[in-house]
PDB file of C-alpha atoms and ligand atoms in Angstrom:
ATOM      1  CA  MET A  61     -23.146 115.950 -59.248  1.00  0.00           C
ATOM      2  CA  ARG A  62     -24.381 113.867 -56.286  1.00  0.00           C
ATOM      3  CA  HIS A  63     -23.413 110.390 -55.148  1.00  0.00           C
ATOM      4  CA  LEU A  64     -24.986 108.150 -52.507  1.00  0.00           C
ATOM      5  CA  ILE A  65     -22.229 106.570 -50.436  1.00  0.00           C
ATOM      6  CA  SER A  66     -23.582 106.817 -46.889  1.00  0.00           C
ATOM      7  CA  PRO A  67     -27.200 107.110 -45.684  1.00  0.00           C
ATOM      8  CA  LEU A  68     -26.261 110.525 -44.284  1.00  0.00           C
ATOM      9  CA  ASP A  69     -25.492 111.917 -47.750  1.00  0.00           C
ATOM     10  CA  PHE A  70     -29.149 112.960 -47.889  1.00  0.00           C
ATOM     11  CA  SER A  71     -30.669 115.302 -45.320  1.00  0.00           C
ATOM     12  CA  VAL A  72     -33.879 114.355 -43.504  1.00  0.00           C
ATOM     13  CA  SER A  73     -35.885 116.618 -45.804  1.00  0.00           C
ATOM     14  CA  GLU A  74     -34.222 115.149 -48.924  1.00  0.00           C
ATOM     15  CA  ILE A  75     -35.093 111.667 -47.656  1.00  0.00           C
ATOM     16  CA  GLU A  76     -38.666 112.821 -47.150  1.00  0.00           C
ATOM     17  CA  SER A  77     -38.748 114.002 -50.790  1.00  0.00           C
ATOM     18  CA  LEU A  78     -37.387 110.624 -51.939  1.00  0.00           C
ATOM     19  CA  LEU A  79     -40.047 108.768 -49.941  1.00  0.00           C
ATOM     20  CA  THR A  80     -42.772 111.020 -51.363  1.00  0.00           C
ATOM     21  CA  LEU A  81     -41.501 110.442 -54.902  1.00  0.00           C
ATOM     22  CA  ALA A  82     -41.310 106.672 -54.322  1.00  0.00           C
ATOM     23  CA  SER A  83     -44.904 106.638 -53.057  1.00  0.00           C
ATOM     24  CA  ASP A  84     -46.033 108.544 -56.140  1.00  0.00           C
ATOM     25  CA  ILE A  85     -44.177 106.049 -58.346  1.00  0.00           C
ATOM     26  CA  GLU A  86     -45.952 103.201 -56.523  1.00  0.00           C
ATOM     27  CA  LYS A  87     -49.344 104.746 -57.294  1.00  0.00           C
ATOM     28  CA  ASN A  88     -48.646 106.008 -60.834  1.00  0.00           C
ATOM     29  CA  ARG A  89     -46.101 103.705 -62.459  1.00  0.00           C
ATOM     30  CA  PRO A  90     -47.069 104.393 -66.101  1.00  0.00           C
ATOM     31  CA  LYS A  91     -46.343 108.092 -65.562  1.00  0.00           C
ATOM     32  CA  TYR A  92     -42.648 107.269 -65.056  1.00  0.00           C
ATOM     33  CA  ALA A  93     -42.295 104.618 -67.780  1.00  0.00           C
ATOM     34  CA  HIS A  94     -40.214 106.867 -70.077  1.00  0.00           C
ATOM     35  CA  ALA A  95     -38.612 109.200 -67.549  1.00  0.00           C
ATOM     36  CA  CYS A  96     -35.125 107.773 -68.229  1.00  0.00           C
ATOM     37  CA  ASP A  97     -35.425 106.983 -71.932  1.00  0.00           C
ATOM     38  CA  GLY A  98     -31.921 106.910 -73.437  1.00  0.00           C
ATOM     39  CA  LYS A  99     -30.146 106.761 -70.044  1.00  0.00           C
ATOM     40  CA  LYS A 100     -27.896 103.895 -68.981  1.00  0.00           C
ATOM     41  CA  LEU A 101     -27.246 102.398 -65.548  1.00  0.00           C
ATOM     42  CA  ALA A 102     -24.065 100.380 -64.971  1.00  0.00           C
ATOM     43  CA  THR A 103     -24.129  97.772 -62.209  1.00  0.00           C
ATOM     44  CA  LEU A 104     -20.618  96.927 -60.983  1.00  0.00           C
ATOM     45  CA  PHE A 105     -21.027  93.992 -58.623  1.00  0.00           C
ATOM     46  CA  TYR A 106     -17.777  92.592 -57.254  1.00  0.00           C
ATOM     47  CA  GLU A 107     -19.759  90.580 -54.679  1.00  0.00           C
ATOM     48  CA  PRO A 108     -22.746  88.253 -55.154  1.00  0.00           C
ATOM     49  CA  SER A 109     -26.203  89.780 -55.093  1.00  0.00           C
ATOM     50  CA  THR A 110     -29.660  88.872 -56.288  1.00  0.00           C
ATOM     51  CA  ARG A 111     -31.993  91.473 -54.850  1.00  0.00           C
ATOM     52  CA  THR A 112     -29.909  94.591 -54.936  1.00  0.00           C
ATOM     53  CA  ARG A 113     -28.559  94.176 -58.463  1.00  0.00           C
ATOM     54  CA  LEU A 114     -31.837  93.020 -59.980  1.00  0.00           C
ATOM     55  CA  SER A 115     -33.713  95.662 -58.022  1.00  0.00           C
ATOM     56  CA  PHE A 116     -31.509  98.366 -59.578  1.00  0.00           C
ATOM     57  CA  GLU A 117     -31.944  96.821 -63.007  1.00  0.00           C
ATOM     58  CA  SER A 118     -35.703  96.512 -62.591  1.00  0.00           C
ATOM     59  CA  ALA A 119     -35.855 100.136 -61.396  1.00  0.00           C
ATOM     60  CA  MET A 120     -33.925 101.468 -64.406  1.00  0.00           C
ATOM     61  CA  LEU A 121     -35.881  99.342 -66.904  1.00  0.00           C
ATOM     62  CA  SER A 122     -39.154 100.528 -65.331  1.00  0.00           C
ATOM     63  CA  LEU A 123     -38.021 104.103 -66.009  1.00  0.00           C
ATOM     64  CA  GLY A 124     -37.385 103.333 -69.690  1.00  0.00           C
ATOM     65  CA  GLY A 125     -33.588 103.273 -69.350  1.00  0.00           C
ATOM     66  CA  SER A 126     -31.194 100.436 -70.046  1.00  0.00           C
ATOM     67  CA  VAL A 127     -28.613  98.558 -67.993  1.00  0.00           C
ATOM     68  CA  LEU A 128     -25.142  97.102 -68.447  1.00  0.00           C
ATOM     69  CA  GLY A 129     -22.600  95.677 -66.036  1.00  0.00           C
ATOM     70  CA  PHE A 130     -21.097  92.626 -64.413  1.00  0.00           C
ATOM     71  CA  SER A 131     -22.226  90.446 -61.530  1.00  0.00           C
ATOM     72  CA  SER A 132     -18.954  89.113 -60.144  1.00  0.00           C
ATOM     73  CA  ALA A 133     -15.347  90.217 -59.856  1.00  0.00           C
ATOM     74  CA  ASP A 134     -14.326  87.123 -61.870  1.00  0.00           C
ATOM     75  CA  SER A 135     -16.233  88.324 -64.902  1.00  0.00           C
ATOM     76  CA  SER A 136     -14.675  91.820 -64.822  1.00  0.00           C
ATOM     77  CA  SER A 137     -11.184  93.184 -65.394  1.00  0.00           C
ATOM     78  CA  ALA A 138     -10.707  93.112 -61.613  1.00  0.00           C
ATOM     79  CA  SER A 139      -9.590  89.525 -62.235  1.00  0.00           C
ATOM     80  CA  LYS A 140      -6.779  90.964 -64.396  1.00  0.00           C
ATOM     81  CA  GLY A 141      -5.792  93.312 -61.588  1.00  0.00           C
ATOM     82  CA  GLU A 142      -7.589  96.520 -62.615  1.00  0.00           C
ATOM     83  CA  SER A 143      -8.220  98.962 -59.761  1.00  0.00           C
ATOM     84  CA  VAL A 144     -11.679 100.280 -58.844  1.00  0.00           C
ATOM     85  CA  SER A 145     -10.570 103.819 -59.710  1.00  0.00           C
ATOM     86  CA  ASP A 146      -9.510 102.794 -63.235  1.00  0.00           C
ATOM     87  CA  THR A 147     -12.696 100.775 -63.778  1.00  0.00           C
ATOM     88  CA  ILE A 148     -14.936 103.673 -62.762  1.00  0.00           C
ATOM     89  CA  GLN A 149     -13.170 106.082 -65.137  1.00  0.00           C
ATOM     90  CA  VAL A 150     -13.859 103.629 -67.953  1.00  0.00           C
ATOM     91  CA  ILE A 151     -17.475 103.041 -66.919  1.00  0.00           C
ATOM     92  CA  SER A 152     -18.039 106.806 -66.753  1.00  0.00           C
ATOM     93  CA  CYS A 153     -17.635 106.778 -70.566  1.00  0.00           C
ATOM     94  CA  TYR A 154     -20.267 104.057 -71.002  1.00  0.00           C
ATOM     95  CA  ALA A 155     -23.087 104.946 -68.593  1.00  0.00           C
ATOM     96  CA  ASP A 156     -24.941 107.873 -67.000  1.00  0.00           C
ATOM     97  CA  ILE A 157     -25.084 106.461 -63.456  1.00  0.00           C
ATOM     98  CA  CYS A 158     -23.652 103.450 -61.674  1.00  0.00           C
ATOM     99  CA  ALA A 159     -24.301 101.210 -58.666  1.00  0.00           C
ATOM    100  CA  ILE A 160     -21.266  99.492 -57.156  1.00  0.00           C
ATOM    101  CA  ARG A 161     -21.009  96.631 -54.650  1.00  0.00           C
ATOM    102  CA  HIS A 162     -17.580  95.682 -53.371  1.00  0.00           C
ATOM    103  CA  PRO A 163     -16.256  93.484 -50.523  1.00  0.00           C
ATOM    104  CA  LYS A 164     -13.889  96.247 -49.332  1.00  0.00           C
ATOM    105  CA  GLU A 165     -15.100  98.991 -47.027  1.00  0.00           C
ATOM    106  CA  GLY A 166     -14.657 102.390 -48.684  1.00  0.00           C
ATOM    107  CA  ALA A 167     -14.579 101.071 -52.286  1.00  0.00           C
ATOM    108  CA  ALA A 168     -17.644 103.105 -53.304  1.00  0.00           C
ATOM    109  CA  LEU A 169     -16.097 106.250 -51.873  1.00  0.00           C
ATOM    110  CA  VAL A 170     -12.928 105.655 -53.895  1.00  0.00           C
ATOM    111  CA  ALA A 171     -15.052 105.110 -57.006  1.00  0.00           C
ATOM    112  CA  ALA A 172     -16.991 108.341 -56.397  1.00  0.00           C
ATOM    113  CA  SER A 173     -13.779 110.346 -56.086  1.00  0.00           C
ATOM    114  CA  LYS A 174     -12.741 109.350 -59.625  1.00  0.00           C
ATOM    115  CA  SER A 175     -16.146 109.221 -61.279  1.00  0.00           C
ATOM    116  CA  SER A 176     -17.748 111.685 -63.642  1.00  0.00           C
ATOM    117  CA  ILE A 177     -21.172 110.037 -63.207  1.00  0.00           C
ATOM    118  CA  PRO A 178     -23.251 109.617 -60.001  1.00  0.00           C
ATOM    119  CA  VAL A 179     -22.095 106.602 -57.960  1.00  0.00           C
ATOM    120  CA  ILE A 180     -24.458 104.661 -55.707  1.00  0.00           C
ATOM    121  CA  ASN A 181     -22.976 102.469 -52.981  1.00  0.00           C
ATOM    122  CA  ALA A 182     -24.778  99.119 -53.244  1.00  0.00           C
ATOM    123  CA  GLY A 183     -22.856  97.726 -50.256  1.00  0.00           C
ATOM    124  CA  ASP A 184     -19.202  98.082 -49.251  1.00  0.00           C
ATOM    125  CA  GLY A 185     -17.995  95.181 -47.126  1.00  0.00           C
ATOM    126  CA  GLY A 186     -19.370  95.225 -43.593  1.00  0.00           C
ATOM    127  CA  HIS A 187     -19.654  99.013 -43.693  1.00  0.00           C
ATOM    128  CA  GLN A 188     -22.759 100.585 -45.281  1.00  0.00           C
ATOM    129  CA  HIS A 189     -25.682  99.723 -47.530  1.00  0.00           C
ATOM    130  CA  PRO A 190     -27.553 103.005 -48.043  1.00  0.00           C
ATOM    131  CA  THR A 191     -30.066 101.866 -50.678  1.00  0.00           C
ATOM    132  CA  GLN A 192     -31.183  99.009 -48.433  1.00  0.00           C
ATOM    133  CA  THR A 193     -31.647 101.663 -45.755  1.00  0.00           C
ATOM    134  CA  LEU A 194     -33.773 103.804 -48.063  1.00  0.00           C
ATOM    135  CA  THR A 195     -35.802 100.661 -48.790  1.00  0.00           C
ATOM    136  CA  ASP A 196     -36.183 100.024 -45.053  1.00  0.00           C
ATOM    137  CA  LEU A 197     -37.213 103.629 -44.378  1.00  0.00           C
ATOM    138  CA  LEU A 198     -39.833 103.536 -47.146  1.00  0.00           C
ATOM    139  CA  THR A 199     -41.143 100.190 -45.843  1.00  0.00           C
ATOM    140  CA  ILE A 200     -41.366 101.397 -42.245  1.00  0.00           C
ATOM    141  CA  HIS A 201     -42.942 104.692 -43.293  1.00  0.00           C
ATOM    142  CA  SER A 202     -45.501 102.964 -45.512  1.00  0.00           C
ATOM    143  CA  LEU A 203     -46.435 100.402 -42.860  1.00  0.00           C
ATOM    144  CA  LYS A 204     -46.352 102.547 -39.722  1.00  0.00           C
ATOM    145  CA  GLY A 205     -47.032 106.006 -41.177  1.00  0.00           C
ATOM    146  CA  ARG A 206     -43.983 107.480 -39.427  1.00  0.00           C
ATOM    147  CA  LEU A 207     -40.263 107.045 -38.825  1.00  0.00           C
ATOM    148  CA  GLY A 208     -40.098 108.481 -35.298  1.00  0.00           C
ATOM    149  CA  GLY A 209     -41.495 107.239 -31.998  1.00  0.00           C
ATOM    150  CA  LEU A 210     -40.728 103.591 -32.705  1.00  0.00           C
ATOM    151  CA  THR A 211     -38.997 100.812 -30.798  1.00  0.00           C
ATOM    152  CA  VAL A 212     -36.930  98.944 -33.361  1.00  0.00           C
ATOM    153  CA  GLY A 213     -35.443  95.522 -32.601  1.00  0.00           C
ATOM    154  CA  LEU A 214     -32.328  94.665 -34.611  1.00  0.00           C
ATOM    155  CA  CYS A 215     -31.605  90.969 -34.368  1.00  0.00           C
ATOM    156  CA  GLY A 216     -28.835  88.635 -35.544  1.00  0.00           C
ATOM    157  CA  ASP A 217     -25.428  89.579 -36.871  1.00  0.00           C
ATOM    158  CA  LEU A 218     -25.087  93.157 -35.675  1.00  0.00           C
ATOM    159  CA  LYS A 219     -21.297  93.045 -35.996  1.00  0.00           C
ATOM    160  CA  PHE A 220     -20.928  92.371 -39.716  1.00  0.00           C
ATOM    161  CA  GLY A 221     -24.412  93.318 -40.960  1.00  0.00           C
ATOM    162  CA  ARG A 222     -23.983  96.468 -43.026  1.00  0.00           C
ATOM    163  CA  THR A 223     -27.749  96.901 -43.408  1.00  0.00           C
ATOM    164  CA  VAL A 224     -28.024  97.279 -39.635  1.00  0.00           C
ATOM    165  CA  HIS A 225     -25.153  99.759 -39.483  1.00  0.00           C
ATOM    166  CA  SER A 226     -26.707 101.945 -42.160  1.00  0.00           C
ATOM    167  CA  LEU A 227     -30.195 101.726 -40.678  1.00  0.00           C
ATOM    168  CA  ILE A 228     -28.991 102.859 -37.245  1.00  0.00           C
ATOM    169  CA  HIS A 229     -27.241 105.887 -38.779  1.00  0.00           C
ATOM    170  CA  ALA A 230     -30.415 106.813 -40.634  1.00  0.00           C
ATOM    171  CA  LEU A 231     -32.995 106.229 -37.878  1.00  0.00           C
ATOM    172  CA  ILE A 232     -31.265 108.179 -35.105  1.00  0.00           C
ATOM    173  CA  ARG A 233     -32.232 111.364 -36.938  1.00  0.00           C
ATOM    174  CA  TYR A 234     -35.919 110.806 -36.047  1.00  0.00           C
ATOM    175  CA  CYS A 235     -37.393 111.725 -32.658  1.00  0.00           C
ATOM    176  CA  GLY A 236     -38.287 109.037 -30.156  1.00  0.00           C
ATOM    177  CA  ILE A 237     -36.371 106.188 -31.780  1.00  0.00           C
ATOM    178  CA  ARG A 238     -35.368 103.427 -29.380  1.00  0.00           C
ATOM    179  CA  PHE A 239     -33.368 100.314 -30.248  1.00  0.00           C
ATOM    180  CA  VAL A 240     -33.285  96.825 -28.786  1.00  0.00           C
ATOM    181  CA  LEU A 241     -30.056  95.243 -30.036  1.00  0.00           C
ATOM    182  CA  ILE A 242     -30.455  91.472 -29.994  1.00  0.00           C
ATOM    183  CA  SER A 243     -27.346  89.397 -30.741  1.00  0.00           C
ATOM    184  CA  PRO A 244     -24.964  86.834 -29.304  1.00  0.00           C
ATOM    185  CA  PRO A 245     -22.089  88.555 -27.431  1.00  0.00           C
ATOM    186  CA  GLU A 246     -19.665  87.748 -30.300  1.00  0.00           C
ATOM    187  CA  LEU A 247     -21.880  89.514 -32.847  1.00  0.00           C
ATOM    188  CA  ARG A 248     -22.640  92.682 -30.853  1.00  0.00           C
ATOM    189  CA  ILE A 249     -22.868  95.999 -32.619  1.00  0.00           C
ATOM    190  CA  PRO A 250     -19.308  97.350 -33.148  1.00  0.00           C
ATOM    191  CA  ASP A 251     -17.952  99.747 -30.532  1.00  0.00           C
ATOM    192  CA  TYR A 252     -17.608 102.562 -33.066  1.00  0.00           C
ATOM    193  CA  ILE A 253     -21.355 102.513 -33.659  1.00  0.00           C
ATOM    194  CA  ARG A 254     -22.305 102.071 -30.006  1.00  0.00           C
ATOM    195  CA  GLU A 255     -20.047 104.873 -28.837  1.00  0.00           C
ATOM    196  CA  ASN A 256     -19.750 107.284 -31.780  1.00  0.00           C
ATOM    197  CA  VAL A 257     -23.284 106.982 -33.080  1.00  0.00           C
ATOM    198  CA  LEU A 258     -25.729 105.771 -30.409  1.00  0.00           C
ATOM    199  CA  ASP A 259     -24.088 107.166 -27.257  1.00  0.00           C
ATOM    200  CA  ALA A 260     -22.951 110.342 -29.007  1.00  0.00           C
ATOM    201  CA  ALA A 261     -26.507 111.115 -30.123  1.00  0.00           C
ATOM    202  CA  GLY A 262     -27.989 110.182 -26.717  1.00  0.00           C
ATOM    203  CA  ILE A 263     -30.172 107.448 -28.259  1.00  0.00           C
ATOM    204  CA  GLU A 264     -32.024 105.091 -25.939  1.00  0.00           C
ATOM    205  CA  TYR A 265     -31.059 101.458 -26.508  1.00  0.00           C
ATOM    206  CA  ARG A 266     -30.514  98.208 -24.705  1.00  0.00           C
ATOM    207  CA  GLU A 267     -28.512  95.140 -25.658  1.00  0.00           C
ATOM    208  CA  THR A 268     -29.787  91.626 -25.035  1.00  0.00           C
ATOM    209  CA  THR A 269     -29.193  88.080 -26.179  1.00  0.00           C
ATOM    210  CA  ASN A 270     -32.861  87.120 -25.754  1.00  0.00           C
ATOM    211  CA  LEU A 271     -35.219  87.593 -28.718  1.00  0.00           C
ATOM    212  CA  GLU A 272     -38.214  86.000 -27.000  1.00  0.00           C
ATOM    213  CA  ASP A 273     -38.237  88.496 -24.130  1.00  0.00           C
ATOM    214  CA  ALA A 274     -37.831  91.470 -26.443  1.00  0.00           C
ATOM    215  CA  MET A 275     -40.757  90.620 -28.732  1.00  0.00           C
ATOM    216  CA  GLU A 276     -43.571  92.344 -26.847  1.00  0.00           C
ATOM    217  CA  GLU A 277     -41.964  95.800 -26.735  1.00  0.00           C
ATOM    218  CA  LEU A 278     -41.148  96.074 -30.468  1.00  0.00           C
ATOM    219  CA  ASP A 279     -42.870  98.090 -33.205  1.00  0.00           C
ATOM    220  CA  ILE A 280     -40.463  96.761 -35.849  1.00  0.00           C
ATOM    221  CA  LEU A 281     -38.323  93.637 -35.746  1.00  0.00           C
ATOM    222  CA  TYR A 282     -35.438  93.737 -38.247  1.00  0.00           C
ATOM    223  CA  MET A 283     -34.050  90.213 -38.607  1.00  0.00           C
ATOM    224  CA  THR A 284     -30.667  89.603 -40.240  1.00  0.00           C
ATOM    225  CA  ARG A 285     -28.674  86.653 -41.494  1.00  0.00           C
ATOM    226  CA  VAL A 286     -25.349  85.697 -39.890  1.00  0.00           C
ATOM    227  CA  GLN A 287     -22.870  87.010 -42.494  1.00  0.00           C
ATOM    228  CA  LYS A 288     -20.989  83.820 -43.341  1.00  0.00           C
ATOM    229  CA  GLU A 289     -18.686  85.482 -45.868  1.00  0.00           C
ATOM    230  CA  ARG A 290     -17.248  87.891 -43.270  1.00  0.00           C
ATOM    231  CA  PHE A 291     -16.226  85.232 -40.723  1.00  0.00           C
ATOM    232  CA  PHE A 292     -12.599  84.346 -40.339  1.00  0.00           C
ATOM    233  CA  ASN A 293     -13.282  80.715 -39.512  1.00  0.00           C
ATOM    234  CA  GLU A 294     -16.008  78.252 -40.400  1.00  0.00           C
ATOM    235  CA  GLU A 295     -16.351  76.871 -36.846  1.00  0.00           C
ATOM    236  CA  ASP A 296     -17.470  80.227 -35.433  1.00  0.00           C
ATOM    237  CA  TYR A 297     -19.998  80.590 -38.235  1.00  0.00           C
ATOM    238  CA  ILE A 298     -21.437  77.117 -37.628  1.00  0.00           C
ATOM    239  CA  ARG A 299     -21.696  77.788 -33.907  1.00  0.00           C
ATOM    240  CA  MET A 300     -23.611  81.027 -34.418  1.00  0.00           C
ATOM    241  CA  LYS A 301     -25.546  80.580 -37.633  1.00  0.00           C
ATOM    242  CA  ASP A 302     -28.789  79.440 -36.021  1.00  0.00           C
ATOM    243  CA  CYS A 303     -28.584  81.617 -32.929  1.00  0.00           C
ATOM    244  CA  TYR A 304     -32.030  83.122 -33.591  1.00  0.00           C
ATOM    245  CA  ILE A 305     -34.981  81.566 -35.325  1.00  0.00           C
ATOM    246  CA  LEU A 306     -38.149  83.610 -35.423  1.00  0.00           C
ATOM    247  CA  ASP A 307     -41.139  81.268 -35.451  1.00  0.00           C
ATOM    248  CA  ALA A 308     -44.922  81.407 -35.004  1.00  0.00           C
ATOM    249  CA  GLU A 309     -44.558  80.752 -31.267  1.00  0.00           C
ATOM    250  CA  LYS A 310     -42.376  83.839 -30.758  1.00  0.00           C
ATOM    251  CA  MET A 311     -44.708  85.917 -32.957  1.00  0.00           C
ATOM    252  CA  LYS A 312     -47.475  85.272 -30.383  1.00  0.00           C
ATOM    253  CA  ASN A 313     -45.666  87.629 -27.997  1.00  0.00           C
ATOM    254  CA  ALA A 314     -45.507  90.476 -30.537  1.00  0.00           C
ATOM    255  CA  LYS A 315     -47.880  93.438 -30.825  1.00  0.00           C
ATOM    256  CA  PRO A 316     -50.650  93.006 -33.420  1.00  0.00           C
ATOM    257  CA  ASP A 317     -49.227  95.948 -35.381  1.00  0.00           C
ATOM    258  CA  MET A 318     -45.558  94.982 -35.134  1.00  0.00           C
ATOM    259  CA  PHE A 319     -43.896  94.302 -38.498  1.00  0.00           C
ATOM    260  CA  VAL A 320     -41.032  91.951 -39.321  1.00  0.00           C
ATOM    261  CA  LEU A 321     -38.468  93.196 -41.852  1.00  0.00           C
ATOM    262  CA  HIS A 322     -35.433  91.386 -43.279  1.00  0.00           C
ATOM    263  CA  PRO A 323     -33.093  92.658 -46.013  1.00  0.00           C
ATOM    264  CA  LEU A 324     -32.943  89.067 -47.375  1.00  0.00           C
ATOM    265  CA  PRO A 325     -31.546  86.587 -48.284  1.00  0.00           C
ATOM    266  CA  ARG A 326     -33.009  84.581 -45.420  1.00  0.00           C
ATOM    267  CA  VAL A 327     -31.219  81.436 -44.292  1.00  0.00           C
ATOM    268  CA  ASN A 328     -32.814  79.893 -41.150  1.00  0.00           C
ATOM    269  CA  GLU A 329     -33.458  82.975 -39.045  1.00  0.00           C
ATOM    270  CA  ILE A 330     -37.138  83.262 -39.959  1.00  0.00           C
ATOM    271  CA  SER A 331     -39.108  80.060 -40.096  1.00  0.00           C
ATOM    272  CA  VAL A 332     -41.227  79.827 -43.288  1.00  0.00           C
ATOM    273  CA  GLU A 333     -44.373  79.457 -41.160  1.00  0.00           C
ATOM    274  CA  VAL A 334     -44.013  83.166 -40.305  1.00  0.00           C
ATOM    275  CA  ASP A 335     -44.445  84.094 -43.991  1.00  0.00           C
ATOM    276  CA  ASP A 336     -48.223  83.683 -43.686  1.00  0.00           C
ATOM    277  CA  ASP A 337     -48.448  86.075 -40.737  1.00  0.00           C
ATOM    278  CA  PRO A 338     -49.780  89.459 -41.965  1.00  0.00           C
ATOM    279  CA  ARG A 339     -47.033  91.118 -39.925  1.00  0.00           C
ATOM    280  CA  ALA A 340     -44.320  89.493 -42.086  1.00  0.00           C
ATOM    281  CA  ALA A 341     -43.325  92.396 -44.342  1.00  0.00           C
ATOM    282  CA  TYR A 342     -40.039  91.200 -45.873  1.00  0.00           C
ATOM    283  CA  PHE A 343     -41.405  90.384 -49.319  1.00  0.00           C
ATOM    284  CA  ARG A 344     -43.325  93.682 -49.465  1.00  0.00           C
ATOM    285  CA  GLN A 345     -40.006  95.311 -48.519  1.00  0.00           C
ATOM    286  CA  VAL A 346     -38.470  93.926 -51.747  1.00  0.00           C
ATOM    287  CA  GLN A 347     -41.134  95.725 -53.814  1.00  0.00           C
ATOM    288  CA  TYR A 348     -40.525  98.974 -51.936  1.00  0.00           C
ATOM    289  CA  GLY A 349     -36.839  98.544 -52.842  1.00  0.00           C
ATOM    290  CA  VAL A 350     -37.666  98.955 -56.523  1.00  0.00           C
ATOM    291  CA  TYR A 351     -39.768 102.104 -55.967  1.00  0.00           C
ATOM    292  CA  ILE A 352     -37.131 103.803 -53.835  1.00  0.00           C
ATOM    293  CA  ARG A 353     -34.365 102.952 -56.329  1.00  0.00           C
ATOM    294  CA  MET A 354     -36.483 104.431 -59.106  1.00  0.00           C
ATOM    295  CA  ALA A 355     -36.861 107.593 -57.010  1.00  0.00           C
ATOM    296  CA  LEU A 356     -33.122 107.636 -56.297  1.00  0.00           C
ATOM    297  CA  ILE A 357     -32.117 107.245 -59.955  1.00  0.00           C
ATOM    298  CA  LEU A 358     -34.475 110.077 -60.969  1.00  0.00           C
ATOM    299  CA  THR A 359     -33.087 112.289 -58.216  1.00  0.00           C
ATOM    300  CA  LEU A 360     -29.392 111.641 -58.903  1.00  0.00           C
ATOM    301  CA  LEU A 361     -29.870 112.044 -62.650  1.00  0.00           C
ATOM    302  CA  GLU A 362     -31.829 115.246 -61.963  1.00  0.00           C
ATOM    303  CA  VAL A 363     -34.607 114.061 -64.242  1.00  0.00           C
ATOM    304  CA  ASN A 364     -37.580 116.365 -63.989  1.00  0.00           C
ATOM    305  CA  CYS A 365     -40.496 114.351 -62.691  1.00  0.00           C
ATOM    306  CA  PRO A 366     -43.207 113.936 -65.298  1.00  0.00           C
ATOM    307  CA  CYS A 367     -45.800 115.213 -62.779  1.00  0.00           C
TER     308      CYS A 367
HETATM  309  C1  LIG B 374     -27.963  92.392 -47.590  1.00  0.00           C
HETATM  310  C2  LIG B 374     -26.527  92.723 -47.944  1.00  0.00           C
HETATM  311  O1  LIG B 374     -26.076  92.451 -49.058  1.00  0.00           O
HETATM  312  O2  LIG B 374     -25.868  93.276 -47.086  1.00  0.00           O
HETATM  313  N1  LIG B 374     -28.713  91.931 -48.674  1.00  0.00           N
HETATM  314  C3  LIG B 374     -29.285  92.809 -49.534  1.00  0.00           C
HETATM  315  O3  LIG B 374     -28.658  93.662 -50.101  1.00  0.00           O
HETATM  316  N2  LIG B 374     -30.601  92.743 -49.695  1.00  0.00           N
HETATM  317  C4  LIG B 374     -28.079  91.504 -46.420  1.00  0.00           C
HETATM  318  C5  LIG B 374     -27.377  90.182 -46.458  1.00  0.00           C
HETATM  319  O4  LIG B 374     -26.716  89.827 -47.417  1.00  0.00           O
HETATM  320  O5  LIG B 374     -27.519  89.474 -45.456  1.00  0.00           O
END
């Protein structure tokens, strides 16, 4: 039985198979409409979510399966003091696969160790968010035709943003990847990623506080929201929340085939005027998120593709 806890749980060739399956799903949706008939997905969300939870639910329903779960810790037995490991043993009796989001780093790993069904990490604190990464990889691959040989700008809250952490882990496995890390000094990428991941793999990167100057060298710009819920005090959040605002003026400096991604939700970091730019890909990215989650559910449940 397989789980997805970290983006590295799948090899490069397994990721390639997932992307190929997701692209086939995109082109031939009716073919997959009953692939998971009779199967159940449980969504255990201890932290708020719109996209990720509904994306999982939409994916399972599109495969003919059904969904059950909760969308906040308050509406689950966690509010009575139940541990994640007890909850997962109970859920294992109710569902065939589960997606879990939890504010504590490592919660999905704990769940997987006690689970008798595949567990998907839908975000654990500021740590990892592997299904957003699969979404990002599918989006980049679909838009650029490749995952290597790209200069990727990561902008915003690089300290607490788990989507950024996961994406870096995943992208360094492709040749010719270069990063421009754009953040205020207080929200720099954590040392453990700079040293143990980027430096250890000999990846080319530079850190800057200036988005405007970085624009012209990027193939992908990955914008992120300042992660309010992970700040220890409100004042720091208020000081940094609008540190970057991508607008039409800044887009003028970008390559014509540069694409803007964002895991969403957006707060102020991308001005709505950018939405009309053909290079704004963040809403297309949401659609890719459903296809890749469909591919992931099929793969983890070992459902034979109806090809
Ligand atoms: C991200 C998350 O939850 O980490 N959102 C998402 O899953 N699409 C990014 C964020 O909340 O800023």
